[in-house]
């Protein structure tokens, strides 16, 4: 069964750092672009960052640009999000999500989501 | 930047009725629109991609339509289990970032 499992969330103070990880299984990880999407408490979904299937291209939401870094290790089927200079407004559940396959026509959508990992930034 | 506006914010219906949810884009997104269902305490689940294509395992009660700037998600013959928040989403090849609508809460 295909799976995405996030880890690394926790409680940190403003200005501190945190690194999230996402372990993928049961699909060819290196064939898919991967994204992080977050959801603040009681709010909607907010896209955060994407890394291309090869890892060579990254793109970020303006709200995290310069503070967050997305990366992947295709040999280990893992996705990471390094979060520096955390702010109160970064408090959210962070989801790892997979682009649909290009052949299926669903590559512009997200066909698999992890269960999420909670990040709380609090003083 | 494309903005997706969903309406209504909340929709209350009874089992067996039909729900029609709307998503309007600030400019044309062609058919590059997806719909997700998020139940309380769970991750989102892909329902519809490419505006009208059901994702794997999604019942035929769920259907999507529209193109350009106006899209709808229709759920026929509602069940209690359909209670959730529904989001629309757009993404292009470049820039590769995604945009989500604000969501519609469906209460059955």
PDB file of C-alpha atoms in Angstrom:
ATOM      1  CA  UNK A   1       0.000   0.000   0.000  1.00  0.00           C
ATOM      2  CA  UNK A   2       1.369   3.397  -0.964  1.00  0.00           C
ATOM      3  CA  UNK A   3       2.313   5.528   1.984  1.00  0.00           C
ATOM      4  CA  UNK A   4       3.703   8.858   3.053  1.00  0.00           C
ATOM      5  CA  UNK A   5       4.711   9.212   6.697  1.00  0.00           C
ATOM      6  CA  UNK A   6       5.806  12.556   8.116  1.00  0.00           C
ATOM      7  CA  UNK A   7       7.889  13.073  11.217  1.00  0.00           C
ATOM      8  CA  UNK A   8       9.873  15.778  12.973  1.00  0.00           C
ATOM      9  CA  UNK A   9       7.155  18.091  14.201  1.00  0.00           C
ATOM     10  CA  UNK A  10       7.215  19.604  17.654  1.00  0.00           C
ATOM     11  CA  UNK A  11       7.088  22.749  19.774  1.00  0.00           C
ATOM     12  CA  UNK A  12       9.736  25.417  19.219  1.00  0.00           C
ATOM     13  CA  UNK A  13      10.245  29.058  20.090  1.00  0.00           C
ATOM     14  CA  UNK A  14      10.193  31.863  17.523  1.00  0.00           C
ATOM     15  CA  UNK A  15      13.476  32.093  15.657  1.00  0.00           C
ATOM     16  CA  UNK A  16      14.363  28.447  16.158  1.00  0.00           C
ATOM     17  CA  UNK A  17      14.688  25.730  13.533  1.00  0.00           C
ATOM     18  CA  UNK A  18      13.023  22.410  12.833  1.00  0.00           C
ATOM     19  CA  UNK A  19      13.498  19.733  10.185  1.00  0.00           C
ATOM     20  CA  UNK A  20      10.565  17.713   8.897  1.00  0.00           C
ATOM     21  CA  UNK A  21      10.924  14.417   7.089  1.00  0.00           C
ATOM     22  CA  UNK A  22       8.588  12.355   4.950  1.00  0.00           C
ATOM     23  CA  UNK A  23       9.194   8.683   4.204  1.00  0.00           C
ATOM     24  CA  UNK A  24       7.610   7.305   1.041  1.00  0.00           C
ATOM     25  CA  UNK A  25       6.867   3.693   0.288  1.00  0.00           C
ATOM     26  CA  UNK A  26       5.294   1.431  -2.337  1.00  0.00           C
ATOM     27  CA  UNK A  27       5.684   3.747  -5.314  1.00  0.00           C
ATOM     28  CA  UNK A  28       8.573   4.943  -7.475  1.00  0.00           C
ATOM     29  CA  UNK A  29       9.490   8.029  -5.476  1.00  0.00           C
ATOM     30  CA  UNK A  30      11.957   9.365  -8.028  1.00  0.00           C
ATOM     31  CA  UNK A  31       9.222   9.673 -10.674  1.00  0.00           C
ATOM     32  CA  UNK A  32       7.160  12.295  -8.850  1.00  0.00           C
ATOM     33  CA  UNK A  33       7.442  15.902  -7.800  1.00  0.00           C
ATOM     34  CA  UNK A  34       6.813  16.265  -4.080  1.00  0.00           C
ATOM     35  CA  UNK A  35       5.249  19.104  -2.099  1.00  0.00           C
ATOM     36  CA  UNK A  36       4.661  20.347   1.415  1.00  0.00           C
ATOM     37  CA  UNK A  37       1.239  21.789   2.227  1.00  0.00           C
ATOM     38  CA  UNK A  38       0.326  23.187   5.641  1.00  0.00           C
ATOM     39  CA  UNK A  39      -2.846  23.910   7.555  1.00  0.00           C
ATOM     40  CA  UNK A  40      -2.941  26.355  10.450  1.00  0.00           C
ATOM     41  CA  UNK A  41      -5.344  25.519  13.283  1.00  0.00           C
ATOM     42  CA  UNK A  42      -8.925  25.942  12.104  1.00  0.00           C
ATOM     43  CA  UNK A  43      -7.803  27.297   8.721  1.00  0.00           C
ATOM     44  CA  UNK A  44      -7.614  26.109   5.129  1.00  0.00           C
ATOM     45  CA  UNK A  45      -4.832  24.530   3.134  1.00  0.00           C
ATOM     46  CA  UNK A  46      -1.741  26.539   2.199  1.00  0.00           C
ATOM     47  CA  UNK A  47       0.821  25.324  -0.292  1.00  0.00           C
ATOM     48  CA  UNK A  48       4.402  25.699   1.017  1.00  0.00           C
ATOM     49  CA  UNK A  49       7.030  24.272  -1.340  1.00  0.00           C
ATOM     50  CA  UNK A  50       7.761  21.859  -4.186  1.00  0.00           C
ATOM     51  CA  UNK A  51      10.800  19.913  -5.328  1.00  0.00           C
ATOM     52  CA  UNK A  52      10.993  18.352  -8.772  1.00  0.00           C
ATOM     53  CA  UNK A  53      11.357  14.612  -9.251  1.00  0.00           C
ATOM     54  CA  UNK A  54      15.096  14.954  -9.809  1.00  0.00           C
ATOM     55  CA  UNK A  55      15.570  17.354  -6.928  1.00  0.00           C
ATOM     56  CA  UNK A  56      17.097  19.999  -9.156  1.00  0.00           C
ATOM     57  CA  UNK A  57      14.212  22.483  -9.030  1.00  0.00           C
ATOM     58  CA  UNK A  58      12.658  23.949  -5.881  1.00  0.00           C
ATOM     59  CA  UNK A  59       9.938  26.572  -5.568  1.00  0.00           C
ATOM     60  CA  UNK A  60       8.496  28.235  -2.477  1.00  0.00           C
ATOM     61  CA  UNK A  61       5.529  30.219  -1.287  1.00  0.00           C
ATOM     62  CA  UNK A  62       6.426  33.837  -0.630  1.00  0.00           C
ATOM     63  CA  UNK A  63       5.554  33.345   3.048  1.00  0.00           C
ATOM     64  CA  UNK A  64       8.454  30.895   3.552  1.00  0.00           C
ATOM     65  CA  UNK A  65      10.953  31.912   0.865  1.00  0.00           C
ATOM     66  CA  UNK A  66      14.424  32.411   2.283  1.00  0.00           C
ATOM     67  CA  UNK A  67      13.557  30.583   5.530  1.00  0.00           C
ATOM     68  CA  UNK A  68      12.517  27.089   4.414  1.00  0.00           C
ATOM     69  CA  UNK A  69      14.439  24.639   2.244  1.00  0.00           C
ATOM     70  CA  UNK A  70      12.875  21.619   0.569  1.00  0.00           C
ATOM     71  CA  UNK A  71      15.025  18.687  -0.495  1.00  0.00           C
ATOM     72  CA  UNK A  72      14.786  15.008  -1.338  1.00  0.00           C
ATOM     73  CA  UNK A  73      16.903  11.872  -1.301  1.00  0.00           C
ATOM     74  CA  UNK A  74      15.683   9.587  -4.054  1.00  0.00           C
ATOM     75  CA  UNK A  75      17.997   6.784  -2.926  1.00  0.00           C
ATOM     76  CA  UNK A  76      16.150   6.688   0.398  1.00  0.00           C
ATOM     77  CA  UNK A  77      12.684   7.766  -0.844  1.00  0.00           C
ATOM     78  CA  UNK A  78      12.600  10.623   1.610  1.00  0.00           C
ATOM     79  CA  UNK A  79      11.489  14.243   1.435  1.00  0.00           C
ATOM     80  CA  UNK A  80      12.655  16.912   3.854  1.00  0.00           C
ATOM     81  CA  UNK A  81      11.730  20.442   4.860  1.00  0.00           C
ATOM     82  CA  UNK A  82      14.311  22.470   6.766  1.00  0.00           C
ATOM     83  CA  UNK A  83      12.515  25.310   8.548  1.00  0.00           C
ATOM     84  CA  UNK A  84      14.640  28.145   9.924  1.00  0.00           C
ATOM     85  CA  UNK A  85      13.732  31.422  11.616  1.00  0.00           C
ATOM     86  CA  UNK A  86      10.345  30.043  12.560  1.00  0.00           C
ATOM     87  CA  UNK A  87       7.530  32.481  13.263  1.00  0.00           C
ATOM     88  CA  UNK A  88       4.318  32.229  15.237  1.00  0.00           C
ATOM     89  CA  UNK A  89       2.399  32.130  11.956  1.00  0.00           C
ATOM     90  CA  UNK A  90       4.237  28.970  10.873  1.00  0.00           C
ATOM     91  CA  UNK A  91       2.212  27.021  13.440  1.00  0.00           C
ATOM     92  CA  UNK A  92       0.353  24.373  11.455  1.00  0.00           C
ATOM     93  CA  UNK A  93       0.002  20.742  10.537  1.00  0.00           C
ATOM     94  CA  UNK A  94       2.459  20.063   7.707  1.00  0.00           C
ATOM     95  CA  UNK A  95       1.493  17.525   5.064  1.00  0.00           C
ATOM     96  CA  UNK A  96       3.807  15.813   2.634  1.00  0.00           C
ATOM     97  CA  UNK A  97       2.034  15.220  -0.662  1.00  0.00           C
ATOM     98  CA  UNK A  98       2.762  13.614  -4.001  1.00  0.00           C
ATOM     99  CA  UNK A  99       2.002  14.830  -7.494  1.00  0.00           C
ATOM    100  CA  UNK A 100      -0.089  12.517  -9.581  1.00  0.00           C
ATOM    101  CA  UNK A 101       1.614  10.653 -12.394  1.00  0.00           C
ATOM    102  CA  UNK A 102       2.178  12.470 -15.677  1.00  0.00           C
ATOM    103  CA  UNK A 103       0.771   9.546 -17.626  1.00  0.00           C
ATOM    104  CA  UNK A 104      -2.482   9.620 -15.678  1.00  0.00           C
ATOM    105  CA  UNK A 105      -3.135  13.284 -16.366  1.00  0.00           C
ATOM    106  CA  UNK A 106      -3.313  14.017 -12.655  1.00  0.00           C
ATOM    107  CA  UNK A 107       0.182  15.448 -12.271  1.00  0.00           C
ATOM    108  CA  UNK A 108      -1.175  18.919 -11.519  1.00  0.00           C
ATOM    109  CA  UNK A 109      -2.989  17.559  -8.466  1.00  0.00           C
ATOM    110  CA  UNK A 110      -1.963  15.742  -5.290  1.00  0.00           C
ATOM    111  CA  UNK A 111      -3.021  12.106  -5.269  1.00  0.00           C
ATOM    112  CA  UNK A 112      -1.396  10.958  -2.026  1.00  0.00           C
ATOM    113  CA  UNK A 113      -1.091  12.710   1.342  1.00  0.00           C
ATOM    114  CA  UNK A 114       0.619  11.815   4.569  1.00  0.00           C
ATOM    115  CA  UNK A 115      -1.165  12.023   7.915  1.00  0.00           C
ATOM    116  CA  UNK A 116       0.624  15.273   8.762  1.00  0.00           C
ATOM    117  CA  UNK A 117       3.020  16.386  11.471  1.00  0.00           C
ATOM    118  CA  UNK A 118       2.208  19.241  13.850  1.00  0.00           C
ATOM    119  CA  UNK A 119       4.523  22.211  14.256  1.00  0.00           C
ATOM    120  CA  UNK A 120       3.858  24.695  17.046  1.00  0.00           C
ATOM    121  CA  UNK A 121       5.837  27.894  17.312  1.00  0.00           C
ATOM    122  CA  UNK A 122       5.241  29.494  20.674  1.00  0.00           C
ATOM    123  CA  UNK A 123       7.081  31.739  23.081  1.00  0.00           C
TER     124      UNK A 123
ATOM    125  CA  UNK B   1      -1.418  35.190  -8.805  1.00  0.00           C
ATOM    126  CA  UNK B   2      -4.584  33.184  -9.327  1.00  0.00           C
ATOM    127  CA  UNK B   3      -7.145  33.348  -6.528  1.00  0.00           C
ATOM    128  CA  UNK B   4      -9.754  30.621  -6.073  1.00  0.00           C
ATOM    129  CA  UNK B   5     -13.025  31.623  -4.408  1.00  0.00           C
ATOM    130  CA  UNK B   6     -15.317  28.904  -3.133  1.00  0.00           C
ATOM    131  CA  UNK B   7     -19.001  29.248  -2.353  1.00  0.00           C
ATOM    132  CA  UNK B   8     -20.949  28.779  -0.268  1.00  0.00           C
ATOM    133  CA  UNK B   9     -18.803  28.803   2.846  1.00  0.00           C
ATOM    134  CA  UNK B  10     -21.153  26.371   4.570  1.00  0.00           C
ATOM    135  CA  UNK B  11     -23.809  24.110   3.117  1.00  0.00           C
ATOM    136  CA  UNK B  12     -26.334  22.148   5.172  1.00  0.00           C
ATOM    137  CA  UNK B  13     -28.312  19.425   3.422  1.00  0.00           C
ATOM    138  CA  UNK B  14     -30.099  16.191   4.181  1.00  0.00           C
ATOM    139  CA  UNK B  15     -29.225  12.616   3.212  1.00  0.00           C
ATOM    140  CA  UNK B  16     -30.319  11.791  -0.316  1.00  0.00           C
ATOM    141  CA  UNK B  17     -30.178  15.408  -1.508  1.00  0.00           C
ATOM    142  CA  UNK B  18     -27.746  16.783  -4.092  1.00  0.00           C
ATOM    143  CA  UNK B  19     -24.934  19.184  -3.216  1.00  0.00           C
ATOM    144  CA  UNK B  20     -23.464  21.672  -5.664  1.00  0.00           C
ATOM    145  CA  UNK B  21     -20.232  23.384  -4.616  1.00  0.00           C
ATOM    146  CA  UNK B  22     -18.695  26.217  -6.595  1.00  0.00           C
ATOM    147  CA  UNK B  23     -15.115  27.322  -7.230  1.00  0.00           C
ATOM    148  CA  UNK B  24     -14.351  30.465  -9.213  1.00  0.00           C
ATOM    149  CA  UNK B  25     -10.876  31.394 -10.461  1.00  0.00           C
ATOM    150  CA  UNK B  26      -9.702  35.000 -10.786  1.00  0.00           C
ATOM    151  CA  UNK B  27      -8.488  34.189 -14.307  1.00  0.00           C
ATOM    152  CA  UNK B  28      -8.749  31.230 -16.642  1.00  0.00           C
ATOM    153  CA  UNK B  29      -7.134  28.014 -15.385  1.00  0.00           C
ATOM    154  CA  UNK B  30      -8.282  25.936 -18.371  1.00  0.00           C
ATOM    155  CA  UNK B  31      -9.227  22.545 -16.875  1.00  0.00           C
ATOM    156  CA  UNK B  32      -6.354  22.547 -14.360  1.00  0.00           C
ATOM    157  CA  UNK B  33      -8.521  22.221 -11.297  1.00  0.00           C
ATOM    158  CA  UNK B  34      -8.792  19.554  -8.619  1.00  0.00           C
ATOM    159  CA  UNK B  35     -11.160  18.919  -5.715  1.00  0.00           C
ATOM    160  CA  UNK B  36     -10.320  17.434  -2.310  1.00  0.00           C
ATOM    161  CA  UNK B  37     -12.358  16.172   0.612  1.00  0.00           C
ATOM    162  CA  UNK B  38     -11.051  16.656   4.137  1.00  0.00           C
ATOM    163  CA  UNK B  39     -12.868  15.028   7.010  1.00  0.00           C
ATOM    164  CA  UNK B  40     -12.300  16.219  10.553  1.00  0.00           C
ATOM    165  CA  UNK B  41      -8.883  15.228  11.856  1.00  0.00           C
ATOM    166  CA  UNK B  42      -7.814  13.640   8.572  1.00  0.00           C
ATOM    167  CA  UNK B  43      -5.587  14.528   5.642  1.00  0.00           C
ATOM    168  CA  UNK B  44      -7.206  15.722   2.419  1.00  0.00           C
ATOM    169  CA  UNK B  45      -8.178  13.143  -0.195  1.00  0.00           C
ATOM    170  CA  UNK B  46      -8.167  13.760  -3.945  1.00  0.00           C
ATOM    171  CA  UNK B  47     -11.647  13.459  -5.458  1.00  0.00           C
ATOM    172  CA  UNK B  48     -11.447  15.074  -8.893  1.00  0.00           C
ATOM    173  CA  UNK B  49      -8.552  16.101 -11.132  1.00  0.00           C
ATOM    174  CA  UNK B  50      -8.505  17.845 -14.485  1.00  0.00           C
ATOM    175  CA  UNK B  51     -11.839  19.437 -13.536  1.00  0.00           C
ATOM    176  CA  UNK B  52     -13.930  16.349 -14.304  1.00  0.00           C
ATOM    177  CA  UNK B  53     -11.909  13.154 -13.796  1.00  0.00           C
ATOM    178  CA  UNK B  54     -12.647  11.049 -10.743  1.00  0.00           C
ATOM    179  CA  UNK B  55      -9.612   9.857  -8.823  1.00  0.00           C
ATOM    180  CA  UNK B  56      -9.084   6.171  -8.158  1.00  0.00           C
ATOM    181  CA  UNK B  57     -11.708   4.706  -5.848  1.00  0.00           C
ATOM    182  CA  UNK B  58     -13.986   7.743  -5.811  1.00  0.00           C
ATOM    183  CA  UNK B  59     -17.688   6.860  -6.151  1.00  0.00           C
ATOM    184  CA  UNK B  60     -19.641   7.984  -9.189  1.00  0.00           C
ATOM    185  CA  UNK B  61     -21.799  10.139  -6.861  1.00  0.00           C
ATOM    186  CA  UNK B  62     -18.974  12.669  -7.047  1.00  0.00           C
ATOM    187  CA  UNK B  63     -18.677  14.593 -10.307  1.00  0.00           C
ATOM    188  CA  UNK B  64     -16.811  17.677 -11.409  1.00  0.00           C
ATOM    189  CA  UNK B  65     -17.502  20.122 -14.188  1.00  0.00           C
ATOM    190  CA  UNK B  66     -16.519  23.434 -15.656  1.00  0.00           C
ATOM    191  CA  UNK B  67     -13.572  25.031 -17.387  1.00  0.00           C
ATOM    192  CA  UNK B  68     -11.938  28.420 -17.606  1.00  0.00           C
ATOM    193  CA  UNK B  69     -12.982  30.294 -14.462  1.00  0.00           C
ATOM    194  CA  UNK B  70     -16.096  28.517 -13.173  1.00  0.00           C
ATOM    195  CA  UNK B  71     -16.143  25.019 -11.726  1.00  0.00           C
ATOM    196  CA  UNK B  72     -18.547  22.857  -9.767  1.00  0.00           C
ATOM    197  CA  UNK B  73     -18.324  19.776  -7.621  1.00  0.00           C
ATOM    198  CA  UNK B  74     -21.600  17.881  -7.474  1.00  0.00           C
ATOM    199  CA  UNK B  75     -22.357  15.192  -4.932  1.00  0.00           C
ATOM    200  CA  UNK B  76     -25.542  13.344  -5.715  1.00  0.00           C
ATOM    201  CA  UNK B  77     -27.551  11.390  -3.165  1.00  0.00           C
ATOM    202  CA  UNK B  78     -25.720  12.667  -0.083  1.00  0.00           C
ATOM    203  CA  UNK B  79     -24.702  10.349   2.728  1.00  0.00           C
ATOM    204  CA  UNK B  80     -23.821  11.227   6.335  1.00  0.00           C
ATOM    205  CA  UNK B  81     -20.228  10.190   5.539  1.00  0.00           C
ATOM    206  CA  UNK B  82     -19.963  13.051   3.030  1.00  0.00           C
ATOM    207  CA  UNK B  83     -19.784  15.568   5.878  1.00  0.00           C
ATOM    208  CA  UNK B  84     -16.424  17.285   5.341  1.00  0.00           C
ATOM    209  CA  UNK B  85     -14.685  20.397   4.086  1.00  0.00           C
ATOM    210  CA  UNK B  86     -14.159  20.447   0.320  1.00  0.00           C
ATOM    211  CA  UNK B  87     -11.314  22.377  -1.294  1.00  0.00           C
ATOM    212  CA  UNK B  88     -10.576  23.250  -4.897  1.00  0.00           C
ATOM    213  CA  UNK B  89      -6.965  23.577  -6.058  1.00  0.00           C
ATOM    214  CA  UNK B  90      -5.092  24.812  -9.095  1.00  0.00           C
ATOM    215  CA  UNK B  91      -1.556  24.301 -10.286  1.00  0.00           C
ATOM    216  CA  UNK B  92       0.269  24.998 -13.554  1.00  0.00           C
ATOM    217  CA  UNK B  93       3.464  23.593 -15.034  1.00  0.00           C
ATOM    218  CA  UNK B  94       5.194  26.882 -14.215  1.00  0.00           C
ATOM    219  CA  UNK B  95       5.348  28.344 -11.743  1.00  0.00           C
ATOM    220  CA  UNK B  96       4.839  24.977 -10.062  1.00  0.00           C
ATOM    221  CA  UNK B  97       3.247  26.255  -6.893  1.00  0.00           C
ATOM    222  CA  UNK B  98      -0.358  25.476  -5.995  1.00  0.00           C
ATOM    223  CA  UNK B  99      -3.329  27.560  -4.930  1.00  0.00           C
ATOM    224  CA  UNK B 100      -6.204  26.352  -2.795  1.00  0.00           C
ATOM    225  CA  UNK B 101      -9.653  27.800  -2.383  1.00  0.00           C
ATOM    226  CA  UNK B 102     -10.876  28.695   1.070  1.00  0.00           C
ATOM    227  CA  UNK B 103     -13.081  25.603   1.344  1.00  0.00           C
ATOM    228  CA  UNK B 104     -16.765  24.754   1.665  1.00  0.00           C
ATOM    229  CA  UNK B 105     -17.969  23.005   4.794  1.00  0.00           C
ATOM    230  CA  UNK B 106     -20.672  20.473   3.964  1.00  0.00           C
ATOM    231  CA  UNK B 107     -22.921  19.388   6.805  1.00  0.00           C
ATOM    232  CA  UNK B 108     -25.263  16.461   6.366  1.00  0.00           C
TER     233      UNK B 108
END
